[in-house]
Structures are given as structure tokens and as C-alpha cells.
Coordinates of C-alpha atoms and ligand atoms in Angstrom, one line a residue:
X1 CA -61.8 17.0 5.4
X2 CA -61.0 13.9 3.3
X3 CA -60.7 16.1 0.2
X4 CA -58.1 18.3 2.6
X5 CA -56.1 15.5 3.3
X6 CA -56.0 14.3 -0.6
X7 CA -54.9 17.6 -1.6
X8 CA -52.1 17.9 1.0
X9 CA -50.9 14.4 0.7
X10 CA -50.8 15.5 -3.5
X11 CA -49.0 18.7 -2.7
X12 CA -46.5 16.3 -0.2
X13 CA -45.7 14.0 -3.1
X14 CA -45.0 16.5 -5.4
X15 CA -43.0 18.6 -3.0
X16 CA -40.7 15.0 -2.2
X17 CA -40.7 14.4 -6.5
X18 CA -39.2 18.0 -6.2
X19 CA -36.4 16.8 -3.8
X20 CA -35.7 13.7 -4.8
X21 CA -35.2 15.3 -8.5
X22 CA -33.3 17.8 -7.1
X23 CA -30.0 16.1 -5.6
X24 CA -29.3 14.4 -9.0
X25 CA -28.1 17.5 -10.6
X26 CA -26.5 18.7 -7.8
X27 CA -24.8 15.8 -6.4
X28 CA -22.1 16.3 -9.4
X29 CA -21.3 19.4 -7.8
X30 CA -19.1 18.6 -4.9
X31 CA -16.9 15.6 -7.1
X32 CA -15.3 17.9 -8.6
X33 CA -14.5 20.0 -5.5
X34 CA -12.7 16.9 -4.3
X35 CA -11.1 16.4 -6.8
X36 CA -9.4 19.8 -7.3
X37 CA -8.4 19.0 -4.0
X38 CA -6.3 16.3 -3.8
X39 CA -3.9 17.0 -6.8
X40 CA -3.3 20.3 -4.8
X41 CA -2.4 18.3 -1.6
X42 CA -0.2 16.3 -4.1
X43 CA 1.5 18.7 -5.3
X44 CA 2.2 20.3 -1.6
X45 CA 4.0 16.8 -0.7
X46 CA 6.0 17.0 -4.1
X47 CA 7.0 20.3 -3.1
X48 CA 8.0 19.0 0.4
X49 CA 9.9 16.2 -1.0
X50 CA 11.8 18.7 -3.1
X51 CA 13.1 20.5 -0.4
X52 CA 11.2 23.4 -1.2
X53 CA 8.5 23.7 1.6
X54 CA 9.5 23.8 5.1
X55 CA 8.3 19.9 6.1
X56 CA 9.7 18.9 9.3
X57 CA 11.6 15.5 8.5
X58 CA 14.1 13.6 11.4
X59 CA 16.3 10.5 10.9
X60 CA 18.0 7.9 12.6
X61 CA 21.5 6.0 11.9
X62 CA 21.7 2.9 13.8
X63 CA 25.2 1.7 14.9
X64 CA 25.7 -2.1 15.6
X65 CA 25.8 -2.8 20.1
X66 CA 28.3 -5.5 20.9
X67 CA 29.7 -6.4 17.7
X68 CA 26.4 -7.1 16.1
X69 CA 26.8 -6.3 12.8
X70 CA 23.6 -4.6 12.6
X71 CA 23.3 -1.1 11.3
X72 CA 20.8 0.7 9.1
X73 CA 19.3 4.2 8.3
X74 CA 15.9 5.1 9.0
X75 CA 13.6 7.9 8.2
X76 CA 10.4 9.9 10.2
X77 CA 8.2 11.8 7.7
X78 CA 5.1 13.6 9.1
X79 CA 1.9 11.7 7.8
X80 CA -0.9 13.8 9.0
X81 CA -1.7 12.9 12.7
X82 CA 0.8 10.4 12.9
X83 CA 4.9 9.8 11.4
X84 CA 5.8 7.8 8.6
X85 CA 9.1 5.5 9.4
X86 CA 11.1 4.1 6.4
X87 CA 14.1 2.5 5.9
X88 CA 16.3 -0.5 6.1
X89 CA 18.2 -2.0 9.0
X90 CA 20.8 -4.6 8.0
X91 CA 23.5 -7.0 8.7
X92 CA 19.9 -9.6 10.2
X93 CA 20.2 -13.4 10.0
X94 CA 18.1 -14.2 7.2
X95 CA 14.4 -14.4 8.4
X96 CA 14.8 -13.5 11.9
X97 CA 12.0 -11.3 13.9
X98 CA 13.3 -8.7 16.2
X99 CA 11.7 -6.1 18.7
X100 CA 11.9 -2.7 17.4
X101 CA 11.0 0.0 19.6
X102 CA 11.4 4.0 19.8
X103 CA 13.3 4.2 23.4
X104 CA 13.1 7.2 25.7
X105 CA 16.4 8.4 25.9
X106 CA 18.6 9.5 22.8
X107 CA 21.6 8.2 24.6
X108 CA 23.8 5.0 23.1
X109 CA 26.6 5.1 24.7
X110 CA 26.8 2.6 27.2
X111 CA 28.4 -0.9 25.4
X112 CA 24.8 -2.6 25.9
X113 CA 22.9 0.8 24.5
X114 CA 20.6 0.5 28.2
X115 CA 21.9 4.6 28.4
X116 CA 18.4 4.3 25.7
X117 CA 16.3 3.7 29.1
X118 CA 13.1 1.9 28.3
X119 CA 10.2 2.2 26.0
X120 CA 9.2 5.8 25.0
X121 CA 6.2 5.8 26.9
X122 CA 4.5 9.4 27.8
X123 CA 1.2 8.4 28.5
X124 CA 2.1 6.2 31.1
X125 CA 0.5 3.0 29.1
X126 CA 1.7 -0.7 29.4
X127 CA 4.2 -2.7 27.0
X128 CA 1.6 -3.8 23.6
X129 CA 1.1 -4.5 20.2
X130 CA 0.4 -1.3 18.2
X131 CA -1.4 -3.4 15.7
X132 CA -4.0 -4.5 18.0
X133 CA -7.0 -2.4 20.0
X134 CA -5.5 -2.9 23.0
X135 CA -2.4 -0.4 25.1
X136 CA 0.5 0.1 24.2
X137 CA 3.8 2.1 25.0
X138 CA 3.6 5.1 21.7
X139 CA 7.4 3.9 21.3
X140 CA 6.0 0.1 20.7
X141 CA 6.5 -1.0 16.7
X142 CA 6.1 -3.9 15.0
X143 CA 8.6 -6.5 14.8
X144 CA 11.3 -6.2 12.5
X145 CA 11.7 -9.1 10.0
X146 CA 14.9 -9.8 7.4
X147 CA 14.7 -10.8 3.9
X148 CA 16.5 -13.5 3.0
X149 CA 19.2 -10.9 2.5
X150 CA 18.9 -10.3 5.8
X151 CA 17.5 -6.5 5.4
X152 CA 14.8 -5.6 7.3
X153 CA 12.7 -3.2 5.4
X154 CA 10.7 -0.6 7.0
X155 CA 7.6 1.0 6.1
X156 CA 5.2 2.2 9.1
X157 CA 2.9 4.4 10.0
X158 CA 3.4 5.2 13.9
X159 CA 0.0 7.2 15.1
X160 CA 0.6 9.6 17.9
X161 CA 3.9 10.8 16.7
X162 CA 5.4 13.6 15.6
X163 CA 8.3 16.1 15.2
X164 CA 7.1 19.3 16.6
X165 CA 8.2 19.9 20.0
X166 CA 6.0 18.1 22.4
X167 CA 7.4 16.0 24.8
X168 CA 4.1 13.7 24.6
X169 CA 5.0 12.8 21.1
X170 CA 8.2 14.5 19.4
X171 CA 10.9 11.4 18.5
X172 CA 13.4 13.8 18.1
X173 CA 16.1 13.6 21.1
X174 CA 14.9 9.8 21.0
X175 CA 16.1 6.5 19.9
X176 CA 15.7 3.7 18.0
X177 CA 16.6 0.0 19.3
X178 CA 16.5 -3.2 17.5
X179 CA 16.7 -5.8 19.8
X180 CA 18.1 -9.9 19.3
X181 CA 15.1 -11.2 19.6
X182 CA 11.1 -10.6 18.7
X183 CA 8.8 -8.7 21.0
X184 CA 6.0 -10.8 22.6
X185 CA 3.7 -7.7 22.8
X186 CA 2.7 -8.7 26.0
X187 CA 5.7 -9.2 28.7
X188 CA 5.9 -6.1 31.0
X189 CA 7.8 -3.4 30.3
X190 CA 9.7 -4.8 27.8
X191 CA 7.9 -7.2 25.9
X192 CA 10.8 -9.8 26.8
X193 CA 12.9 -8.9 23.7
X194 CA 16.1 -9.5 24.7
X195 CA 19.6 -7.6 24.3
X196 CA 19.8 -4.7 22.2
X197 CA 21.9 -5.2 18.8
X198 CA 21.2 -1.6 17.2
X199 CA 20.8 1.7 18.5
X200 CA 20.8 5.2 17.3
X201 CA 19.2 8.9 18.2
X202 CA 16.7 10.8 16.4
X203 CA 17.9 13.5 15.0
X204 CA 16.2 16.6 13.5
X205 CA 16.7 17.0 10.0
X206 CA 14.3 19.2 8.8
X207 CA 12.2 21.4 11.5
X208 CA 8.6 22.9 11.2
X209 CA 8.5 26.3 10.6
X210 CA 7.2 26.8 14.4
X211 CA 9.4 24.5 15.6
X212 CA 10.8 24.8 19.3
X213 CA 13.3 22.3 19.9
X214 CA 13.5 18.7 20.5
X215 CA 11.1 17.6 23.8
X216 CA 13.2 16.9 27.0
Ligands
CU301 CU1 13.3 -1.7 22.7
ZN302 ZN1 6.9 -1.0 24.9

């Protein structure tokens, strides 16, 4: 029995040398895979940017409320699960923080831009920071801040969001507000950001091959 044991506990570390030698020359293997991959994904986005492949891309012009002064152009690019926003809003005071939502309603046209409604908000959530863990409206951004040159710069990636049709998340048919002053992420609905000062609708530049028309 003893010698049993001695042989099978042999045979069991040679069997495990046997593995764990085995994964070193194959662990090369699947590198390489990956990395064939993501030039090829590359070179789908470069083809994209180019015009070439069908990418669904929407943009926003923003148009000063009340005499503001504030205009800009923005743009939503599709950034896997969730929308890319880029672009510049200008005519700021230097250094100032401003709220900066996607509103339900792609509608500017009353003088004080409320025709916007409030915060695009399908899933029923409360006002919130979109950094944080906590709820939050999927039309909530982060504050806007001006240079010194008073430009706000964007860059953002908004999760949830897309251009494809679904009221639950398509932008298009929306719009942009920046308001006068800086959202407190936490004042219901609004977030207590005060007057709007720049508003413009989403409009589709570029649709998805399988595109069905701005949400409603
Ligand atoms: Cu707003
Ligand atoms: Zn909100």
C-alpha cells in the first residue's frame, strides 16, 4: 500500500512537471492573436473617421439664450457601449463652472430655451453626478469649465448613450444646455444650475447602417 501510494504520488508530480512545463510554450500563443487584433480595430476607426464606413456620428451647434454670448459646436461619436462628446463651447467668463446637461426635448425656441424640458432622463433616475457610483439622470454631464480664454473644452465619455434609434438612449432629437451656473449634482431635478445660456438640438449626421430614426 505504501509503495502504491509512492508510485502514484511519483506519477502525480511528474504529470503536474508535465503541466506546469506545458503553458510556457504555449502561453506565447494567444499575444499575438491580440495583437493582430487591435491594429485591425484601428484601422476600422481610421476608416470611419475617413468617411468611408458607415459610423453613425450626430452633432450639436449651440446658439447663445438671452444674449449670452455663449455658443460652441459639439460632437457625439459612438465609443463602444457608450458616446464620445467633443468639442468646445465658448464666449465663458474665464474660469467659470457651468451645468451641462443632455435635455429631453430638441426644442430651443422659447427665449429662456425651457421648450428643452428637463433632464433626459429615460430610466426614471434622480438628478446625480455621473462621475460618482451613485444615480443619475443619463442626460447628467460633468460641469463645464473655461480656460482662461474662456473655452470650455470637451472631451467625455457618456455611458449609456447612443445614436441608434432607441428612445432609452439615442441623443439624436435631443439637446444640449449649458447653464449660468455649476451643477450641484445633488438638487432635485435640476441640480440647482440656474438659467440656461446655450442651447442647441442633436442632430444626426451620420446614421448606422440599421438606423431607424431619431427616438420620440
Ligand atoms: Cu440642463
Ligand atoms: Zn439631471
Amino acid at each position: 500500500m505504501k509503495t502504491m501510494t509512492t508510485v502514484l504520488a511519483a506519477a502525480l508530480a511528474l504529470a503536474l512537471a508535465g503541466c506546469a512545463a506545458e503553458p510556457e510554450p504555449a502561453a506565447p500563443t494567444p499575444a499575438p492573436t491580440a495583437a493582430q487584433d487591435t491594429p485591425a480595430a484601428t484601422d476600422d476607426a481610421s476608416a470611419a473617421a475617413g468617411g468611408i464606413a458607415l459610423a453613425a456620428q450626430a452633432r450639436v451647434v449651440l446658439a447663445e439664450v438671452q444674449g449670452s454670448g455663449v455658443t460652441g459646436e459639439l460632437t457625439f461619436d459612438p465609443d463602444g457601449d457608450a458616446l464620445r462628446l467633443h468639442g468646445e463651447v465658448r464666449g465663458l467668463a474665464p474660469g467659470s463652472v457651468h451645468g451641462f446637461h443632455v435635455h429631453e426635448t430638441g426644442d430651443c425656441s422659447a427665449p429662456d430655451a425651457t421648450s428643452a424640458g428637463g433632464h433626459f432622463n429615460p430610466g426614471q433616475m434622480q438628478h446625480g453626478d455621473r462621475q460618482s457610483e451613485g444615480p443619475h439622470h443619463a442626460g447628467d454631464m460633468p460641469n463645464l469649465t473655461a480656460g482662461d480664454d474662456g473655452v470650455g473644452r470637451v472631451d467625455i465619455r457618456l455611458q449609456g448613450l447612443q445614436i441608434d434609434g432607441d428612445a432609452d438612449r439615442d441623443v439624436v432629437g435631443r439637446a444640449v444646455i449649458v447653464h449660468a451656473q455649476a451643477d450641484d449634482y445633488a438638487t432635485q431635478p435640476t441640480g440647482n444650475a440656474g438659467a440656461r445660456i446655450a442651447c442647441g438640438v442633436v442632430e444626426l449626421v451620420q446614421p448606422a447602417p440599421d438606423y431607424q430614426g431619431p427616438a420620440s
